[in-house]
Amino acid sequence: MKQQLLRHEFVEQFPDQPTDGTVYVSMLFASAMHLCCCGCGNRVVTPLSPSGWTLTFDGRTISLDPSIGNWSFPCQSHYWIVKDRTDWSRRWSRGEIVEGRDRDQSAADVAARPKRSGGLWRKLRVWR
Ligand SMILES: [Zn+2]
């Protein structure tokens, strides 16, 4: 069954038997996990990082940003988790899925790439 209302639980480690409709948040591992909100039972792990997901806790509810796109599952469900609720979106087209994947990939690439410092600046100084 599609989940509409969610709960959240702050845990150290994700449970072996997670409950449907619960978002587990581990600060220790900087990630969140829940069972796919479509009810298919697949585990969705969302790493919290600048190139991954951002968790917002307003003291009562949690939100995850960006949306959850389960393209690797047969259900291909896509939804947002906003204030302990699932916000369902229409199913994405193939093209949009590929584009979304590309964007995720490049964001991760940028984060992983070491910063080159002063390349242009050095060139400018040589030109003088
Ligand atoms: Zn699903």
Short mmCIF file of C-alpha atoms and ligand atoms in Angstrom, two decimals:
data_model
loop_
_atom_site.label_atom_id
_atom_site.label_comp_id
_atom_site.label_asym_id
_atom_site.label_seq_id
_atom_site.Cartn_x
_atom_site.Cartn_y
_atom_site.Cartn_z
CA MET A 1 0.00 0.00 0.00
CA LYS A 2 1.20 3.48 -0.78
CA GLN A 3 2.36 5.30 2.30
CA GLN A 4 1.10 8.79 2.86
CA LEU A 5 1.93 9.45 6.47
CA LEU A 6 5.36 8.58 7.72
CA ARG A 7 7.09 8.37 11.05
CA HIS A 8 10.73 8.97 11.67
CA GLU A 9 13.08 7.43 14.14
CA PHE A 10 16.57 8.53 15.04
CA VAL A 11 18.69 5.42 15.39
CA GLU A 12 22.32 4.50 15.62
CA GLN A 13 22.02 1.59 13.25
CA PHE A 14 19.29 0.69 10.82
CA PRO A 15 17.12 -2.18 12.06
CA ASP A 16 17.20 -5.59 10.37
CA GLN A 17 13.44 -5.56 10.15
CA PRO A 18 12.45 -2.03 9.25
CA THR A 19 8.80 -1.06 9.50
CA ASP A 20 6.82 0.22 6.54
CA GLY A 21 6.29 3.95 6.72
CA THR A 22 9.17 4.68 9.06
CA VAL A 23 12.17 6.74 8.04
CA TYR A 24 15.21 5.74 10.05
CA VAL A 25 17.82 8.42 10.46
CA SER A 26 21.34 7.59 11.56
CA MET A 27 23.53 10.55 12.41
CA LEU A 28 26.35 8.11 13.09
CA PHE A 29 26.33 6.90 9.48
CA ALA A 30 25.03 10.19 8.06
CA SER A 31 22.27 8.50 6.17
CA ALA A 32 18.58 7.74 6.26
CA MET A 33 16.76 4.58 5.28
CA HIS A 34 13.16 3.66 4.68
CA LEU A 35 11.19 1.01 2.84
CA CYS A 36 10.03 2.24 -0.54
CA CYS A 37 6.82 4.16 0.08
CA CYS A 38 5.00 2.37 -2.72
CA GLY A 39 4.86 -0.67 -0.48
CA CYS A 40 7.13 -2.89 -2.58
CA GLY A 41 9.36 -3.45 0.43
CA ASN A 42 12.65 -2.41 -1.15
CA ARG A 43 15.06 -0.59 1.13
CA VAL A 44 15.89 2.94 0.12
CA VAL A 45 19.11 4.29 1.60
CA THR A 46 19.67 7.99 1.21
CA PRO A 47 23.17 9.12 2.17
CA LEU A 48 23.21 12.56 3.75
CA SER A 49 25.93 14.64 2.13
CA PRO A 50 26.39 17.81 0.11
CA SER A 51 26.08 15.77 -3.08
CA GLY A 52 23.47 13.40 -1.65
CA TRP A 53 20.42 14.24 0.40
CA THR A 54 19.76 16.95 2.91
CA LEU A 55 17.75 16.10 5.99
CA THR A 56 15.68 18.78 7.61
CA PHE A 57 14.41 18.21 11.13
CA ASP A 58 12.09 20.93 12.37
CA GLY A 59 11.79 19.46 15.85
CA ARG A 60 8.69 17.47 15.00
CA THR A 61 8.98 16.19 11.45
CA ILE A 62 11.69 15.44 8.93
CA SER A 63 12.04 16.26 5.26
CA LEU A 64 14.48 14.94 2.71
CA ASP A 65 15.70 16.86 -0.27
CA PRO A 66 15.91 16.22 -3.21
CA SER A 67 13.13 13.77 -4.08
CA ILE A 68 13.44 10.01 -3.81
CA GLY A 69 13.64 8.43 -7.26
CA ASN A 70 13.69 4.66 -7.08
CA TRP A 71 14.70 4.10 -10.69
CA SER A 72 16.55 0.89 -9.90
CA PHE A 73 13.44 -0.77 -8.48
CA PRO A 74 10.74 -2.34 -10.66
CA CYS A 75 8.20 0.10 -9.16
CA GLN A 76 10.21 3.15 -10.33
CA SER A 77 8.39 5.21 -7.76
CA HIS A 78 9.25 8.83 -7.25
CA TYR A 79 8.20 10.95 -4.34
CA TRP A 80 9.27 13.62 -1.92
CA ILE A 81 9.43 13.21 1.81
CA VAL A 82 8.16 16.43 3.26
CA LYS A 83 7.35 16.89 6.94
CA ASP A 84 6.83 13.17 7.63
CA ARG A 85 4.56 12.86 4.60
CA THR A 86 5.04 11.41 1.15
CA ASP A 87 4.41 13.74 -1.69
CA TRP A 88 3.78 11.60 -4.75
CA SER A 89 4.81 12.75 -8.13
CA ARG A 90 3.81 11.53 -11.52
CA ARG A 91 5.92 8.77 -12.98
CA TRP A 92 8.90 10.17 -14.84
CA SER A 93 9.54 9.43 -18.48
CA ARG A 94 12.62 7.48 -19.52
CA GLY A 95 14.33 10.65 -20.71
CA GLU A 96 13.80 12.43 -17.43
CA ILE A 97 15.09 9.42 -15.51
CA VAL A 98 18.28 9.34 -17.56
CA GLU A 99 18.69 13.08 -17.16
CA GLY A 100 18.18 12.83 -13.41
CA ARG A 101 20.75 10.07 -13.21
CA ASP A 102 23.24 12.10 -15.22
CA ARG A 103 22.76 15.06 -12.95
CA ASP A 104 23.28 12.92 -9.82
CA GLN A 105 26.38 11.46 -11.39
CA SER A 106 27.90 14.80 -12.26
CA ALA A 107 27.13 16.24 -8.81
CA ALA A 108 28.96 13.32 -7.25
CA ASP A 109 31.83 13.73 -9.71
CA VAL A 110 32.25 17.36 -8.82
CA ALA A 111 32.30 16.55 -5.12
CA ALA A 112 34.85 13.78 -5.61
CA ARG A 113 37.13 15.80 -7.85
CA PRO A 114 39.98 17.47 -6.01
CA LYS A 115 39.88 21.23 -6.25
CA ARG A 116 42.47 22.72 -8.51
CA SER A 117 43.67 25.86 -6.91
CA GLY A 118 44.92 28.90 -8.66
CA GLY A 119 45.30 27.45 -12.14
CA LEU A 120 43.96 30.48 -13.96
CA TRP A 121 45.49 32.88 -11.48
CA ARG A 122 48.92 31.40 -12.08
CA LYS A 123 48.43 31.78 -15.83
CA LEU A 124 47.42 35.42 -15.41
CA ARG A 125 50.57 36.13 -13.48
CA VAL A 126 52.73 34.50 -16.13
CA TRP A 127 51.12 36.70 -18.79
CA ARG A 128 52.06 39.91 -17.05
ZN ZN B 1 8.51 0.65 -4.54
#
